Each structure stands twice: as structure tokens, then as C-alpha cells.
PDB file of C-alpha atoms in Angstrom:
ATOM      1  CA  UNK A  24     -12.130 -13.226 -12.774  1.00 42.00           C
ATOM      2  CA  UNK A  25      -8.438 -13.188 -12.057  1.00 44.00           C
ATOM      3  CA  UNK A  26      -6.495  -9.927 -12.118  1.00 48.00           C
ATOM      4  CA  UNK A  27      -3.446 -11.195 -14.005  1.00 47.00           C
ATOM      5  CA  UNK A  28      -1.014  -8.491 -12.851  1.00 48.00           C
ATOM      6  CA  UNK A  29       2.235  -9.899 -14.122  1.00 44.00           C
ATOM      7  CA  UNK A  30       1.002 -11.648 -17.251  1.00 44.00           C
ATOM      8  CA  UNK A  31      -1.484  -9.099 -18.545  1.00 49.00           C
ATOM      9  CA  UNK A  32      -1.173  -5.733 -16.827  1.00 49.00           C
ATOM     10  CA  UNK A  33       2.528  -5.522 -17.634  1.00 58.00           C
ATOM     11  CA  UNK A  34       4.003  -2.256 -16.511  1.00 76.00           C
ATOM     12  CA  UNK A  35       3.430  -0.715 -13.095  1.00 81.00           C
ATOM     13  CA  UNK A  36       5.217   2.326 -11.699  1.00 85.00           C
ATOM     14  CA  UNK A  37       8.567   2.068  -9.960  1.00 83.00           C
ATOM     15  CA  UNK A  38       6.697   2.525  -6.662  1.00 88.00           C
ATOM     16  CA  UNK A  39       5.601  -1.099  -7.112  1.00 87.00           C
ATOM     17  CA  UNK A  40       2.805  -2.540  -5.009  1.00 89.00           C
ATOM     18  CA  UNK A  41       1.840  -1.276  -1.560  1.00 92.00           C
ATOM     19  CA  UNK A  42      -0.070  -3.598   0.761  1.00 94.00           C
ATOM     20  CA  UNK A  43      -1.744  -1.751   3.634  1.00 95.00           C
ATOM     21  CA  UNK A  44      -3.389  -3.060   6.784  1.00 95.00           C
ATOM     22  CA  UNK A  45      -5.838  -1.049   8.855  1.00 95.00           C
ATOM     23  CA  UNK A  46      -7.254  -2.215  12.156  1.00 94.00           C
ATOM     24  CA  UNK A  47      -9.517  -0.556  14.680  1.00 95.00           C
ATOM     25  CA  UNK A  48      -9.940  -1.851  18.191  1.00 95.00           C
ATOM     26  CA  UNK A  49     -11.793  -1.188  21.423  1.00 95.00           C
ATOM     27  CA  UNK A  50      -9.842  -1.241  24.680  1.00 94.00           C
ATOM     28  CA  UNK A  51     -11.283  -2.658  27.900  1.00 94.00           C
ATOM     29  CA  UNK A  52     -10.244  -1.947  31.475  1.00 93.00           C
ATOM     30  CA  UNK A  53     -11.270  -4.004  34.464  1.00 92.00           C
ATOM     31  CA  UNK A  54     -12.997  -2.351  37.389  1.00 92.00           C
ATOM     32  CA  UNK A  55     -10.537  -0.366  39.463  1.00 91.00           C
ATOM     33  CA  UNK A  56      -7.701  -0.631  36.930  1.00 92.00           C
ATOM     34  CA  UNK A  57      -6.178   2.201  34.908  1.00 92.00           C
ATOM     35  CA  UNK A  58      -4.365  -0.273  32.665  1.00 94.00           C
ATOM     36  CA  UNK A  59      -5.841  -1.745  29.512  1.00 94.00           C
ATOM     37  CA  UNK A  60      -6.581  -5.414  30.167  1.00 93.00           C
ATOM     38  CA  UNK A  61      -7.794  -6.431  26.726  1.00 94.00           C
ATOM     39  CA  UNK A  62      -8.213  -5.039  23.217  1.00 94.00           C
ATOM     40  CA  UNK A  63     -10.749  -6.410  20.763  1.00 94.00           C
ATOM     41  CA  UNK A  64     -10.270  -5.771  17.036  1.00 94.00           C
ATOM     42  CA  UNK A  65     -13.582  -4.338  15.830  1.00 94.00           C
ATOM     43  CA  UNK A  66     -12.779  -3.850  12.145  1.00 94.00           C
ATOM     44  CA  UNK A  67      -9.970  -4.476   9.721  1.00 93.00           C
ATOM     45  CA  UNK A  68      -9.212  -3.941   6.057  1.00 95.00           C
ATOM     46  CA  UNK A  69      -6.410  -4.851   3.696  1.00 96.00           C
ATOM     47  CA  UNK A  70      -5.714  -2.920   0.522  1.00 96.00           C
ATOM     48  CA  UNK A  71      -3.369  -2.998  -2.451  1.00 95.00           C
ATOM     49  CA  UNK A  72      -2.267   0.195  -4.167  1.00 94.00           C
ATOM     50  CA  UNK A  73      -0.437   0.341  -7.480  1.00 91.00           C
ATOM     51  CA  UNK A  74      -0.200   2.456 -10.606  1.00 92.00           C
ATOM     52  CA  UNK A  75      -0.508   1.000 -14.094  1.00 89.00           C
ATOM     53  CA  UNK A  76       1.804   2.728 -16.561  1.00 88.00           C
ATOM     54  CA  UNK A  77       0.382   1.203 -19.712  1.00 84.00           C
ATOM     55  CA  UNK A  78      -2.766   1.455 -21.791  1.00 83.00           C
ATOM     56  CA  UNK A  79      -4.138  -2.036 -22.330  1.00 84.00           C
ATOM     57  CA  UNK A  80      -7.538  -3.658 -21.991  1.00 85.00           C
ATOM     58  CA  UNK A  81      -6.754  -5.213 -18.591  1.00 85.00           C
ATOM     59  CA  UNK A  82      -5.409  -2.094 -16.856  1.00 87.00           C
ATOM     60  CA  UNK A  83      -8.216   0.042 -18.338  1.00 89.00           C
ATOM     61  CA  UNK A  84     -10.927  -2.459 -17.332  1.00 90.00           C
ATOM     62  CA  UNK A  85      -9.601  -2.567 -13.760  1.00 90.00           C
ATOM     63  CA  UNK A  86      -9.182   1.227 -13.518  1.00 91.00           C
ATOM     64  CA  UNK A  87     -12.749   1.795 -14.743  1.00 90.00           C
ATOM     65  CA  UNK A  88     -14.218  -1.081 -12.689  1.00 89.00           C
ATOM     66  CA  UNK A  89     -15.316  -3.106 -15.703  1.00 89.00           C
ATOM     67  CA  UNK A  90     -15.403  -6.834 -16.285  1.00 88.00           C
ATOM     68  CA  UNK A  91     -12.124  -8.119 -17.739  1.00 85.00           C
ATOM     69  CA  UNK A  92     -14.086  -9.291 -20.771  1.00 85.00           C
ATOM     70  CA  UNK A  93     -15.851  -5.917 -21.216  1.00 83.00           C
ATOM     71  CA  UNK A  94     -13.135  -4.487 -23.456  1.00 85.00           C
ATOM     72  CA  UNK A  95     -12.543  -6.174 -26.789  1.00 85.00           C
ATOM     73  CA  UNK A  96     -10.262  -4.163 -29.076  1.00 86.00           C
ATOM     74  CA  UNK A  97     -10.943  -4.380 -32.805  1.00 88.00           C
ATOM     75  CA  UNK A  98      -8.520  -6.848 -34.389  1.00 88.00           C
ATOM     76  CA  UNK A  99      -7.414  -4.516 -37.175  1.00 91.00           C
ATOM     77  CA  UNK A 100      -7.130  -1.202 -35.278  1.00 91.00           C
ATOM     78  CA  UNK A 101      -7.100  -1.977 -31.552  1.00 86.00           C
ATOM     79  CA  UNK A 102      -9.929   0.545 -31.145  1.00 90.00           C
ATOM     80  CA  UNK A 103     -12.596   0.210 -28.449  1.00 86.00           C
ATOM     81  CA  UNK A 104     -14.736   2.394 -26.234  1.00 87.00           C
ATOM     82  CA  UNK A 105     -16.139   2.224 -22.736  1.00 84.00           C
ATOM     83  CA  UNK A 106     -18.497   4.329 -20.684  1.00 85.00           C
ATOM     84  CA  UNK A 107     -18.312   5.719 -17.183  1.00 85.00           C
ATOM     85  CA  UNK A 108     -20.956   7.301 -14.995  1.00 84.00           C
ATOM     86  CA  UNK A 109     -22.973   5.109 -12.714  1.00 82.00           C
ATOM     87  CA  UNK A 110     -20.714   3.320 -10.256  1.00 76.00           C
ATOM     88  CA  UNK A 111     -20.471  -0.400 -10.765  1.00 77.00           C
ATOM     89  CA  UNK A 112     -19.324  -3.129  -8.419  1.00 86.00           C
ATOM     90  CA  UNK A 113     -16.849  -5.416 -10.128  1.00 92.00           C
ATOM     91  CA  UNK A 114     -14.830  -7.899  -8.125  1.00 94.00           C
ATOM     92  CA  UNK A 115     -11.716  -9.720  -9.235  1.00 93.00           C
ATOM     93  CA  UNK A 116      -9.246 -12.214  -7.818  1.00 92.00           C
ATOM     94  CA  UNK A 117      -5.723 -10.862  -7.385  1.00 90.00           C
ATOM     95  CA  UNK A 118      -2.326 -12.517  -7.753  1.00 89.00           C
ATOM     96  CA  UNK A 119       0.886 -10.573  -7.276  1.00 87.00           C
ATOM     97  CA  UNK A 120       4.410 -11.921  -7.374  1.00 85.00           C
ATOM     98  CA  UNK A 121       7.470 -10.171  -5.982  1.00 84.00           C
ATOM     99  CA  UNK A 122      10.920 -11.516  -6.860  1.00 84.00           C
ATOM    100  CA  UNK A 123      13.909 -10.413  -4.781  1.00 85.00           C
ATOM    101  CA  UNK A 124      16.971 -12.211  -6.128  1.00 85.00           C
ATOM    102  CA  UNK A 125      16.100 -15.863  -5.336  1.00 87.00           C
ATOM    103  CA  UNK A 126      13.382 -15.042  -2.783  1.00 87.00           C
ATOM    104  CA  UNK A 127       9.804 -15.050  -4.050  1.00 89.00           C
ATOM    105  CA  UNK A 128       6.630 -13.768  -2.428  1.00 90.00           C
ATOM    106  CA  UNK A 129       3.302 -14.535  -4.062  1.00 91.00           C
ATOM    107  CA  UNK A 130       0.158 -12.823  -2.836  1.00 93.00           C
ATOM    108  CA  UNK A 131      -3.318 -14.183  -3.564  1.00 94.00           C
ATOM    109  CA  UNK A 132      -6.556 -12.419  -2.690  1.00 95.00           C
ATOM    110  CA  UNK A 133      -9.686 -14.278  -3.798  1.00 95.00           C
ATOM    111  CA  UNK A 134     -11.915 -11.181  -3.923  1.00 96.00           C
ATOM    112  CA  UNK A 135     -10.800  -7.594  -4.523  1.00 96.00           C
ATOM    113  CA  UNK A 136     -12.643  -4.492  -5.664  1.00 95.00           C
ATOM    114  CA  UNK A 137     -11.424  -1.095  -6.863  1.00 94.00           C
ATOM    115  CA  UNK A 138     -12.264   1.252  -3.980  1.00 95.00           C
ATOM    116  CA  UNK A 139     -10.213   4.310  -5.009  1.00 95.00           C
ATOM    117  CA  UNK A 140      -8.734   5.666  -8.210  1.00 94.00           C
ATOM    118  CA  UNK A 141      -6.170   8.365  -8.813  1.00 95.00           C
ATOM    119  CA  UNK A 142      -6.759  11.278 -11.149  1.00 93.00           C
ATOM    120  CA  UNK A 143      -5.890  10.891 -14.826  1.00 90.00           C
ATOM    121  CA  UNK A 144      -3.438  13.516 -16.063  1.00 89.00           C
ATOM    122  CA  UNK A 145      -2.659  13.838 -19.738  1.00 89.00           C
ATOM    123  CA  UNK A 146       0.436  15.918 -20.455  1.00 90.00           C
ATOM    124  CA  UNK A 147       3.082  16.143 -23.168  1.00 92.00           C
ATOM    125  CA  UNK A 148       6.013  13.792 -22.680  1.00 88.00           C
ATOM    126  CA  UNK A 149       4.602  11.963 -19.641  1.00 87.00           C
ATOM    127  CA  UNK A 150       2.941   8.551 -19.544  1.00 86.00           C
ATOM    128  CA  UNK A 151      -0.653   8.362 -18.393  1.00 88.00           C
ATOM    129  CA  UNK A 152      -0.812   6.705 -14.987  1.00 91.00           C
ATOM    130  CA  UNK A 153      -3.764   4.645 -13.787  1.00 93.00           C
ATOM    131  CA  UNK A 154      -3.566   4.575  -9.981  1.00 95.00           C
ATOM    132  CA  UNK A 155      -5.867   2.118  -8.234  1.00 95.00           C
ATOM    133  CA  UNK A 156      -6.530   0.980  -4.702  1.00 96.00           C
ATOM    134  CA  UNK A 157      -8.052  -2.478  -4.352  1.00 95.00           C
ATOM    135  CA  UNK A 158      -9.705  -3.633  -1.148  1.00 97.00           C
ATOM    136  CA  UNK A 159      -9.423  -7.336  -0.331  1.00 97.00           C
ATOM    137  CA  UNK A 160     -12.580  -9.025   0.971  1.00 96.00           C
ATOM    138  CA  UNK A 161     -12.531 -12.373   2.769  1.00 96.00           C
ATOM    139  CA  UNK A 162     -13.783 -15.536   1.111  1.00 96.00           C
ATOM    140  CA  UNK A 163     -14.200 -18.411   3.578  1.00 95.00           C
ATOM    141  CA  UNK A 164     -12.339 -16.286   6.129  1.00 93.00           C
ATOM    142  CA  UNK A 165      -9.319 -15.540   3.898  1.00 95.00           C
ATOM    143  CA  UNK A 166      -8.756 -12.026   2.545  1.00 96.00           C
ATOM    144  CA  UNK A 167      -5.104 -12.555   1.550  1.00 96.00           C
ATOM    145  CA  UNK A 168      -3.029 -15.716   1.317  1.00 96.00           C
ATOM    146  CA  UNK A 169       0.761 -15.328   1.341  1.00 95.00           C
ATOM    147  CA  UNK A 170       3.175 -17.802  -0.284  1.00 93.00           C
ATOM    148  CA  UNK A 171       6.925 -17.591   0.281  1.00 92.00           C
ATOM    149  CA  UNK A 172       9.856 -19.343  -1.397  1.00 90.00           C
ATOM    150  CA  UNK A 173      13.010 -18.584   0.600  1.00 87.00           C
ATOM    151  CA  UNK A 174      15.709 -21.028  -0.558  1.00 85.00           C
ATOM    152  CA  UNK A 175      18.284 -19.838   1.968  1.00 77.00           C
ATOM    153  CA  UNK A 176      16.007 -21.044   4.813  1.00 75.00           C
ATOM    154  CA  UNK A 177      15.705 -24.592   3.487  1.00 64.00           C
TER     155      UNK A 177
END
């Protein structure tokens, strides 16, 4: 189940995509030393945070933690419904692409899950924003794979 950010989710806020890294470690000192001799990383997590600025079946499915095929709008009206309540665990694959002039960064995470959602605020004259945080989980040891195209380095 691929989260097709660019092709399907369309509009995200001007804040873009934030990729965060969190690591915890334990420090070790050798006998008789006040200096840290070694640090061992004991846990780590990588997250993506973005805000969808558009109502569509993909952004709503992700925000509500539903399967991407769970929302099927009626052909004639575009109407659909979904339910919330009991938490569900829905994982997706994630692909994000950032273009900076001729430099391209593509980010692939084989397994992500919505682990935090922002509040929904409905107000006159303002778009509804669907803020999500996705946590990347490793598959075969890889949580995130980075691809770069930097023509000026070639």
C-alpha cells in the first residue's frame, strides 16, 4: 500500500515535509575514568510530519488510518462516509520527492504508520488542514532509503 504523496495527495502546506530523527543512547565509562569511553544507541525512531491541505480519498484515508482502498466516492456525487472510534493499525509505504532547481531528493520508507494527528479545525474562510505524523519502521533493516540526483556533482 503505497502512500502516493505527489501523485494522489496533491496539496500539502507550505511547511512542506519534516523528517525527524530521535536517538537515545547509554554512555559507558571505564573504571577510574571520568570521560565517556563509549556510547551505545539504545533506541531510534524516524518520523515524517506534513499537513494535507485538500479533501480527497487518499489524504482522508491516511489521516483516519484507513486502508487506501477503504474510501470509494460515489461516481455521480463524490459522496462517501467513514467511521472512527476504535484505533486501527494501518501501515503504508511512503515515497516523497523534493525538487530544488535541478537537485532531486527522493525518500522511500517501506513501512510507515500514522502515529499522531493534528486537530481538525473548521472555520470560515480557512482550509481544513489534516496534519499527520508518520513513523517509519524498518523492513529488512531499512527504515528510510534516500535517493539523490545532484547533476552539479557529476
